[in-house]
Amino acid sequence: MSWIDRLLGRERDEVALALYNGVIATARAPHWYETGGVPDTLDGRFDMVAAILSLVLLRLEGDPSAGPASARLTERFVTDMDGQLRESGIGDIGVGKHIGKMMGMLGGRLGAYRDGLAAGDLSSALTRNLYRGVTPDAAQLAHTQAALFALRDALAATPATALIDGRMP
Protein backbone atom coordinates (compact mmCIF):
# COMPACT_ATOMS: atom_id res chain seq x y z
CA MET A 1 0.00 0.00 0.00
CA SER A 2 1.38 3.38 -0.97
CA TRP A 3 1.92 6.28 1.39
CA ILE A 4 -0.89 8.12 -0.41
CA ASP A 5 -3.29 5.29 0.43
CA ARG A 6 -2.20 5.40 4.08
CA LEU A 7 -2.53 9.20 4.13
CA LEU A 8 -6.09 8.98 2.78
CA GLY A 9 -7.02 6.33 5.33
CA ARG A 10 -7.31 3.46 2.88
CA GLU A 11 -5.03 1.32 5.02
CA ARG A 12 -7.45 1.67 7.94
CA ASP A 13 -10.29 0.66 5.69
CA GLU A 14 -8.47 -2.43 4.48
CA VAL A 15 -7.67 -3.56 8.01
CA ALA A 16 -11.34 -3.53 8.95
CA LEU A 17 -12.68 -4.79 5.64
CA ALA A 18 -11.99 -8.50 6.20
CA LEU A 19 -13.57 -8.45 9.65
CA TYR A 20 -16.55 -6.41 8.47
CA ASN A 21 -17.09 -8.82 5.58
CA GLY A 22 -17.09 -11.64 8.13
CA VAL A 23 -19.72 -9.81 10.19
CA ILE A 24 -21.88 -9.35 7.09
CA ALA A 25 -21.50 -12.98 6.04
CA THR A 26 -22.48 -14.16 9.52
CA ALA A 27 -25.49 -11.83 9.57
CA ARG A 28 -26.62 -13.12 6.18
CA ALA A 29 -26.71 -16.76 7.26
CA PRO A 30 -30.15 -18.10 6.32
CA HIS A 31 -30.84 -19.68 9.73
CA TRP A 32 -31.35 -16.25 11.32
CA TYR A 33 -34.25 -15.57 8.97
CA GLU A 34 -35.61 -19.06 8.34
CA THR A 35 -35.35 -20.70 11.77
CA GLY A 36 -34.92 -17.58 13.91
CA GLY A 37 -37.75 -15.64 12.31
CA VAL A 38 -35.75 -12.43 11.92
CA PRO A 39 -37.69 -10.39 9.34
CA ASP A 40 -35.97 -10.68 5.96
CA THR A 41 -36.42 -6.99 5.27
CA LEU A 42 -34.08 -4.03 5.04
CA ASP A 43 -34.70 -3.27 8.73
CA GLY A 44 -34.36 -6.93 9.72
CA ARG A 45 -31.05 -7.28 7.91
CA PHE A 46 -29.77 -4.06 9.50
CA ASP A 47 -30.82 -5.36 12.92
CA MET A 48 -29.05 -8.67 12.32
CA VAL A 49 -25.86 -6.91 11.20
CA ALA A 50 -26.08 -4.69 14.29
CA ALA A 51 -26.49 -7.76 16.54
CA ILE A 52 -23.47 -9.56 15.07
CA LEU A 53 -21.42 -6.35 14.97
CA SER A 54 -22.29 -5.75 18.63
CA LEU A 55 -21.04 -9.19 19.63
CA VAL A 56 -17.79 -8.66 17.73
CA LEU A 57 -17.28 -5.20 19.22
CA LEU A 58 -17.97 -6.56 22.70
CA ARG A 59 -15.42 -9.34 22.05
CA LEU A 60 -12.74 -6.86 20.99
CA GLU A 61 -13.54 -4.44 23.80
CA GLY A 62 -10.71 -4.29 26.28
CA ASP A 63 -8.53 -6.81 24.41
CA PRO A 64 -5.14 -5.13 24.14
CA SER A 65 -4.18 -7.34 21.20
CA ALA A 66 -7.11 -5.92 19.21
CA GLY A 67 -5.54 -2.48 19.01
CA PRO A 68 -7.76 0.00 17.17
CA ALA A 69 -9.80 -2.76 15.47
CA SER A 70 -13.07 -1.76 17.17
CA ALA A 71 -12.82 1.83 15.98
CA ARG A 72 -11.88 0.75 12.47
CA LEU A 73 -14.69 -1.78 12.36
CA THR A 74 -17.17 0.88 13.46
CA GLU A 75 -15.81 3.24 10.81
CA ARG A 76 -16.31 0.49 8.22
CA PHE A 77 -19.91 0.07 9.37
CA VAL A 78 -20.51 3.81 8.95
CA THR A 79 -18.94 3.76 5.48
CA ASP A 80 -21.12 0.84 4.43
CA MET A 81 -24.30 2.37 5.83
CA ASP A 82 -23.47 5.68 4.14
CA GLY A 83 -23.16 3.88 0.81
CA GLN A 84 -26.35 1.90 1.37
CA LEU A 85 -28.31 5.05 2.20
CA ARG A 86 -27.00 6.89 -0.85
CA GLU A 87 -27.78 3.88 -3.04
CA SER A 88 -31.34 3.88 -1.73
CA GLY A 89 -31.75 7.48 -2.88
CA ILE A 90 -31.23 9.46 0.31
CA GLY A 91 -29.47 12.73 -0.47
CA ASP A 92 -26.39 14.26 1.13
CA ILE A 93 -28.35 16.28 3.68
CA GLY A 94 -30.34 13.28 4.91
CA VAL A 95 -27.45 10.82 5.04
CA GLY A 96 -25.78 12.43 8.06
CA LYS A 97 -29.03 12.43 10.01
CA HIS A 98 -29.68 8.76 9.19
CA ILE A 99 -26.09 7.77 10.07
CA GLY A 100 -26.42 9.53 13.42
CA LYS A 101 -29.63 7.63 14.10
CA MET A 102 -28.00 4.32 13.10
CA MET A 103 -25.02 4.97 15.38
CA GLY A 104 -27.41 5.70 18.23
CA MET A 105 -29.21 2.44 17.49
CA LEU A 106 -25.90 0.56 17.45
CA GLY A 107 -24.90 2.13 20.76
CA GLY A 108 -28.21 1.15 22.32
CA ARG A 109 -27.85 -2.40 21.06
CA LEU A 110 -24.31 -2.66 22.42
CA GLY A 111 -25.61 -1.80 25.88
CA ALA A 112 -28.65 -4.06 25.64
CA TYR A 113 -26.67 -7.03 24.35
CA ARG A 114 -23.88 -6.48 26.90
CA ASP A 115 -26.44 -6.52 29.71
CA GLY A 116 -28.34 -9.49 28.27
CA LEU A 117 -25.18 -11.54 27.77
CA ALA A 118 -24.06 -10.79 31.32
CA ALA A 119 -27.48 -11.82 32.68
CA GLY A 120 -27.60 -14.96 30.52
CA ASP A 121 -30.86 -13.87 28.88
CA LEU A 122 -31.11 -11.96 25.62
CA SER A 123 -34.86 -12.41 25.14
CA SER A 124 -35.97 -8.88 26.02
CA ALA A 125 -33.05 -7.27 24.14
CA LEU A 126 -33.79 -9.41 21.09
CA THR A 127 -37.53 -8.75 21.17
CA ARG A 128 -36.95 -5.00 21.44
CA ASN A 129 -34.02 -4.65 19.01
CA LEU A 130 -34.00 -7.56 16.59
CA TYR A 131 -37.72 -8.24 16.33
CA ARG A 132 -38.64 -4.53 16.73
CA GLY A 133 -41.01 -5.08 19.63
CA VAL A 134 -42.96 -7.93 18.05
CA THR A 135 -42.66 -11.02 20.24
CA PRO A 136 -41.46 -13.87 18.02
CA ASP A 137 -42.51 -17.48 18.28
CA ALA A 138 -40.83 -19.08 21.32
CA ALA A 139 -38.88 -21.53 19.15
CA GLN A 140 -37.61 -18.70 16.93
CA LEU A 141 -36.50 -16.65 19.92
CA ALA A 142 -34.84 -19.70 21.51
CA HIS A 143 -32.97 -20.45 18.28
CA THR A 144 -31.72 -16.89 17.87
CA GLN A 145 -30.73 -16.55 21.51
CA ALA A 146 -28.87 -19.90 21.52
CA ALA A 147 -27.12 -19.07 18.25
CA LEU A 148 -25.98 -15.67 19.57
CA PHE A 149 -24.70 -17.20 22.81
CA ALA A 150 -22.84 -19.83 20.77
CA LEU A 151 -21.37 -17.08 18.59
CA ARG A 152 -20.35 -15.12 21.69
CA ASP A 153 -18.54 -18.21 23.01
CA ALA A 154 -16.88 -18.91 19.67
CA LEU A 155 -15.75 -15.29 19.41
CA ALA A 156 -14.28 -15.49 22.92
CA ALA A 157 -12.28 -18.57 21.88
CA THR A 158 -10.97 -16.90 18.71
CA PRO A 159 -7.82 -14.80 19.02
CA ALA A 160 -8.35 -11.13 18.21
CA THR A 161 -5.72 -11.32 15.48
CA ALA A 162 -7.69 -14.06 13.74
CA LEU A 163 -10.88 -12.01 13.95
CA ILE A 164 -9.15 -8.94 12.58
CA ASP A 165 -7.97 -11.07 9.67
CA GLY A 166 -11.62 -11.83 8.99
CA ARG A 167 -11.69 -15.38 10.36
CA MET A 168 -15.09 -15.32 11.99
CA PRO A 169 -16.02 -18.49 13.87
PDB file of C-alpha atoms in Angstrom, residues 1-135:
ATOM      1  CA  MET A   1       0.000   0.000   0.000  1.00  0.00           C
ATOM      2  CA  SER A   2       1.379   3.378  -0.971  1.00  0.00           C
ATOM      3  CA  TRP A   3       1.923   6.284   1.387  1.00  0.00           C
ATOM      4  CA  ILE A   4      -0.890   8.124  -0.406  1.00  0.00           C
ATOM      5  CA  ASP A   5      -3.294   5.290   0.434  1.00  0.00           C
ATOM      6  CA  ARG A   6      -2.195   5.401   4.078  1.00  0.00           C
ATOM      7  CA  LEU A   7      -2.532   9.199   4.127  1.00  0.00           C
ATOM      8  CA  LEU A   8      -6.085   8.975   2.777  1.00  0.00           C
ATOM      9  CA  GLY A   9      -7.021   6.325   5.329  1.00  0.00           C
ATOM     10  CA  ARG A  10      -7.312   3.460   2.883  1.00  0.00           C
ATOM     11  CA  GLU A  11      -5.026   1.315   5.015  1.00  0.00           C
ATOM     12  CA  ARG A  12      -7.450   1.670   7.937  1.00  0.00           C
ATOM     13  CA  ASP A  13     -10.293   0.663   5.686  1.00  0.00           C
ATOM     14  CA  GLU A  14      -8.466  -2.431   4.480  1.00  0.00           C
ATOM     15  CA  VAL A  15      -7.667  -3.561   8.012  1.00  0.00           C
ATOM     16  CA  ALA A  16     -11.343  -3.529   8.953  1.00  0.00           C
ATOM     17  CA  LEU A  17     -12.680  -4.794   5.635  1.00  0.00           C
ATOM     18  CA  ALA A  18     -11.995  -8.504   6.197  1.00  0.00           C
ATOM     19  CA  LEU A  19     -13.571  -8.453   9.650  1.00  0.00           C
ATOM     20  CA  TYR A  20     -16.549  -6.406   8.469  1.00  0.00           C
ATOM     21  CA  ASN A  21     -17.087  -8.815   5.576  1.00  0.00           C
ATOM     22  CA  GLY A  22     -17.094 -11.640   8.132  1.00  0.00           C
ATOM     23  CA  VAL A  23     -19.719  -9.809  10.190  1.00  0.00           C
ATOM     24  CA  ILE A  24     -21.878  -9.346   7.093  1.00  0.00           C
ATOM     25  CA  ALA A  25     -21.498 -12.985   6.037  1.00  0.00           C
ATOM     26  CA  THR A  26     -22.477 -14.157   9.517  1.00  0.00           C
ATOM     27  CA  ALA A  27     -25.493 -11.827   9.569  1.00  0.00           C
ATOM     28  CA  ARG A  28     -26.619 -13.122   6.176  1.00  0.00           C
ATOM     29  CA  ALA A  29     -26.706 -16.765   7.265  1.00  0.00           C
ATOM     30  CA  PRO A  30     -30.151 -18.096   6.320  1.00  0.00           C
ATOM     31  CA  HIS A  31     -30.837 -19.676   9.725  1.00  0.00           C
ATOM     32  CA  TRP A  32     -31.353 -16.250  11.324  1.00  0.00           C
ATOM     33  CA  TYR A  33     -34.250 -15.567   8.967  1.00  0.00           C
ATOM     34  CA  GLU A  34     -35.615 -19.059   8.343  1.00  0.00           C
ATOM     35  CA  THR A  35     -35.355 -20.700  11.770  1.00  0.00           C
ATOM     36  CA  GLY A  36     -34.917 -17.583  13.908  1.00  0.00           C
ATOM     37  CA  GLY A  37     -37.748 -15.642  12.313  1.00  0.00           C
ATOM     38  CA  VAL A  38     -35.753 -12.429  11.920  1.00  0.00           C
ATOM     39  CA  PRO A  39     -37.690 -10.392   9.341  1.00  0.00           C
ATOM     40  CA  ASP A  40     -35.969 -10.685   5.959  1.00  0.00           C
ATOM     41  CA  THR A  41     -36.424  -6.991   5.266  1.00  0.00           C
ATOM     42  CA  LEU A  42     -34.078  -4.033   5.039  1.00  0.00           C
ATOM     43  CA  ASP A  43     -34.696  -3.273   8.726  1.00  0.00           C
ATOM     44  CA  GLY A  44     -34.365  -6.933   9.716  1.00  0.00           C
ATOM     45  CA  ARG A  45     -31.053  -7.285   7.905  1.00  0.00           C
ATOM     46  CA  PHE A  46     -29.770  -4.062   9.496  1.00  0.00           C
ATOM     47  CA  ASP A  47     -30.817  -5.355  12.920  1.00  0.00           C
ATOM     48  CA  MET A  48     -29.053  -8.670  12.320  1.00  0.00           C
ATOM     49  CA  VAL A  49     -25.856  -6.911  11.195  1.00  0.00           C
ATOM     50  CA  ALA A  50     -26.085  -4.693  14.288  1.00  0.00           C
ATOM     51  CA  ALA A  51     -26.488  -7.756  16.540  1.00  0.00           C
ATOM     52  CA  ILE A  52     -23.469  -9.560  15.070  1.00  0.00           C
ATOM     53  CA  LEU A  53     -21.424  -6.354  14.967  1.00  0.00           C
ATOM     54  CA  SER A  54     -22.293  -5.748  18.629  1.00  0.00           C
ATOM     55  CA  LEU A  55     -21.040  -9.190  19.633  1.00  0.00           C
ATOM     56  CA  VAL A  56     -17.789  -8.662  17.727  1.00  0.00           C
ATOM     57  CA  LEU A  57     -17.278  -5.200  19.221  1.00  0.00           C
ATOM     58  CA  LEU A  58     -17.965  -6.563  22.700  1.00  0.00           C
ATOM     59  CA  ARG A  59     -15.422  -9.336  22.053  1.00  0.00           C
ATOM     60  CA  LEU A  60     -12.738  -6.861  20.986  1.00  0.00           C
ATOM     61  CA  GLU A  61     -13.541  -4.438  23.803  1.00  0.00           C
ATOM     62  CA  GLY A  62     -10.713  -4.293  26.282  1.00  0.00           C
ATOM     63  CA  ASP A  63      -8.532  -6.806  24.415  1.00  0.00           C
ATOM     64  CA  PRO A  64      -5.136  -5.126  24.139  1.00  0.00           C
ATOM     65  CA  SER A  65      -4.185  -7.340  21.201  1.00  0.00           C
ATOM     66  CA  ALA A  66      -7.110  -5.919  19.209  1.00  0.00           C
ATOM     67  CA  GLY A  67      -5.537  -2.478  19.013  1.00  0.00           C
ATOM     68  CA  PRO A  68      -7.762   0.002  17.168  1.00  0.00           C
ATOM     69  CA  ALA A  69      -9.795  -2.759  15.471  1.00  0.00           C
ATOM     70  CA  SER A  70     -13.070  -1.762  17.170  1.00  0.00           C
ATOM     71  CA  ALA A  71     -12.815   1.831  15.983  1.00  0.00           C
ATOM     72  CA  ARG A  72     -11.880   0.747  12.471  1.00  0.00           C
ATOM     73  CA  LEU A  73     -14.689  -1.779  12.359  1.00  0.00           C
ATOM     74  CA  THR A  74     -17.169   0.883  13.458  1.00  0.00           C
ATOM     75  CA  GLU A  75     -15.810   3.245  10.805  1.00  0.00           C
ATOM     76  CA  ARG A  76     -16.314   0.491   8.217  1.00  0.00           C
ATOM     77  CA  PHE A  77     -19.910   0.070   9.366  1.00  0.00           C
ATOM     78  CA  VAL A  78     -20.514   3.814   8.948  1.00  0.00           C
ATOM     79  CA  THR A  79     -18.936   3.765   5.478  1.00  0.00           C
ATOM     80  CA  ASP A  80     -21.122   0.839   4.432  1.00  0.00           C
ATOM     81  CA  MET A  81     -24.299   2.368   5.831  1.00  0.00           C
ATOM     82  CA  ASP A  82     -23.468   5.683   4.137  1.00  0.00           C
ATOM     83  CA  GLY A  83     -23.164   3.882   0.806  1.00  0.00           C
ATOM     84  CA  GLN A  84     -26.350   1.900   1.374  1.00  0.00           C
ATOM     85  CA  LEU A  85     -28.308   5.050   2.201  1.00  0.00           C
ATOM     86  CA  ARG A  86     -27.004   6.891  -0.854  1.00  0.00           C
ATOM     87  CA  GLU A  87     -27.781   3.883  -3.043  1.00  0.00           C
ATOM     88  CA  SER A  88     -31.343   3.876  -1.731  1.00  0.00           C
ATOM     89  CA  GLY A  89     -31.750   7.483  -2.875  1.00  0.00           C
ATOM     90  CA  ILE A  90     -31.227   9.463   0.315  1.00  0.00           C
ATOM     91  CA  GLY A  91     -29.466  12.731  -0.470  1.00  0.00           C
ATOM     92  CA  ASP A  92     -26.386  14.262   1.133  1.00  0.00           C
ATOM     93  CA  ILE A  93     -28.350  16.277   3.676  1.00  0.00           C
ATOM     94  CA  GLY A  94     -30.338  13.283   4.909  1.00  0.00           C
ATOM     95  CA  VAL A  95     -27.451  10.824   5.043  1.00  0.00           C
ATOM     96  CA  GLY A  96     -25.783  12.431   8.063  1.00  0.00           C
ATOM     97  CA  LYS A  97     -29.035  12.428  10.005  1.00  0.00           C
ATOM     98  CA  HIS A  98     -29.675   8.762   9.194  1.00  0.00           C
ATOM     99  CA  ILE A  99     -26.094   7.772  10.065  1.00  0.00           C
ATOM    100  CA  GLY A 100     -26.417   9.530  13.417  1.00  0.00           C
ATOM    101  CA  LYS A 101     -29.627   7.634  14.102  1.00  0.00           C
ATOM    102  CA  MET A 102     -28.000   4.320  13.103  1.00  0.00           C
ATOM    103  CA  MET A 103     -25.022   4.968  15.378  1.00  0.00           C
ATOM    104  CA  GLY A 104     -27.412   5.704  18.234  1.00  0.00           C
ATOM    105  CA  MET A 105     -29.211   2.444  17.493  1.00  0.00           C
ATOM    106  CA  LEU A 106     -25.904   0.558  17.450  1.00  0.00           C
ATOM    107  CA  GLY A 107     -24.901   2.131  20.763  1.00  0.00           C
ATOM    108  CA  GLY A 108     -28.208   1.150  22.319  1.00  0.00           C
ATOM    109  CA  ARG A 109     -27.850  -2.400  21.061  1.00  0.00           C
ATOM    110  CA  LEU A 110     -24.312  -2.659  22.417  1.00  0.00           C
ATOM    111  CA  GLY A 111     -25.605  -1.800  25.877  1.00  0.00           C
ATOM    112  CA  ALA A 112     -28.649  -4.056  25.645  1.00  0.00           C
ATOM    113  CA  TYR A 113     -26.667  -7.033  24.350  1.00  0.00           C
ATOM    114  CA  ARG A 114     -23.876  -6.481  26.895  1.00  0.00           C
ATOM    115  CA  ASP A 115     -26.443  -6.516  29.709  1.00  0.00           C
ATOM    116  CA  GLY A 116     -28.339  -9.495  28.268  1.00  0.00           C
ATOM    117  CA  LEU A 117     -25.185 -11.541  27.766  1.00  0.00           C
ATOM    118  CA  ALA A 118     -24.064 -10.793  31.321  1.00  0.00           C
ATOM    119  CA  ALA A 119     -27.479 -11.824  32.676  1.00  0.00           C
ATOM    120  CA  GLY A 120     -27.598 -14.959  30.525  1.00  0.00           C
ATOM    121  CA  ASP A 121     -30.859 -13.871  28.877  1.00  0.00           C
ATOM    122  CA  LEU A 122     -31.113 -11.964  25.620  1.00  0.00           C
ATOM    123  CA  SER A 123     -34.858 -12.414  25.137  1.00  0.00           C
ATOM    124  CA  SER A 124     -35.973  -8.877  26.021  1.00  0.00           C
ATOM    125  CA  ALA A 125     -33.053  -7.269  24.137  1.00  0.00           C
ATOM    126  CA  LEU A 126     -33.790  -9.411  21.088  1.00  0.00           C
ATOM    127  CA  THR A 127     -37.526  -8.747  21.171  1.00  0.00           C
ATOM    128  CA  ARG A 128     -36.948  -5.000  21.440  1.00  0.00           C
ATOM    129  CA  ASN A 129     -34.020  -4.654  19.012  1.00  0.00           C
ATOM    130  CA  LEU A 130     -34.004  -7.565  16.586  1.00  0.00           C
ATOM    131  CA  TYR A 131     -37.716  -8.235  16.329  1.00  0.00           C
ATOM    132  CA  ARG A 132     -38.637  -4.532  16.726  1.00  0.00           C
ATOM    133  CA  GLY A 133     -41.007  -5.077  19.625  1.00  0.00           C
ATOM    134  CA  VAL A 134     -42.963  -7.933  18.051  1.00  0.00           C
ATOM    135  CA  THR A 135     -42.660 -11.023  20.240  1.00  0.00           C
TER     136      THR A 135
END
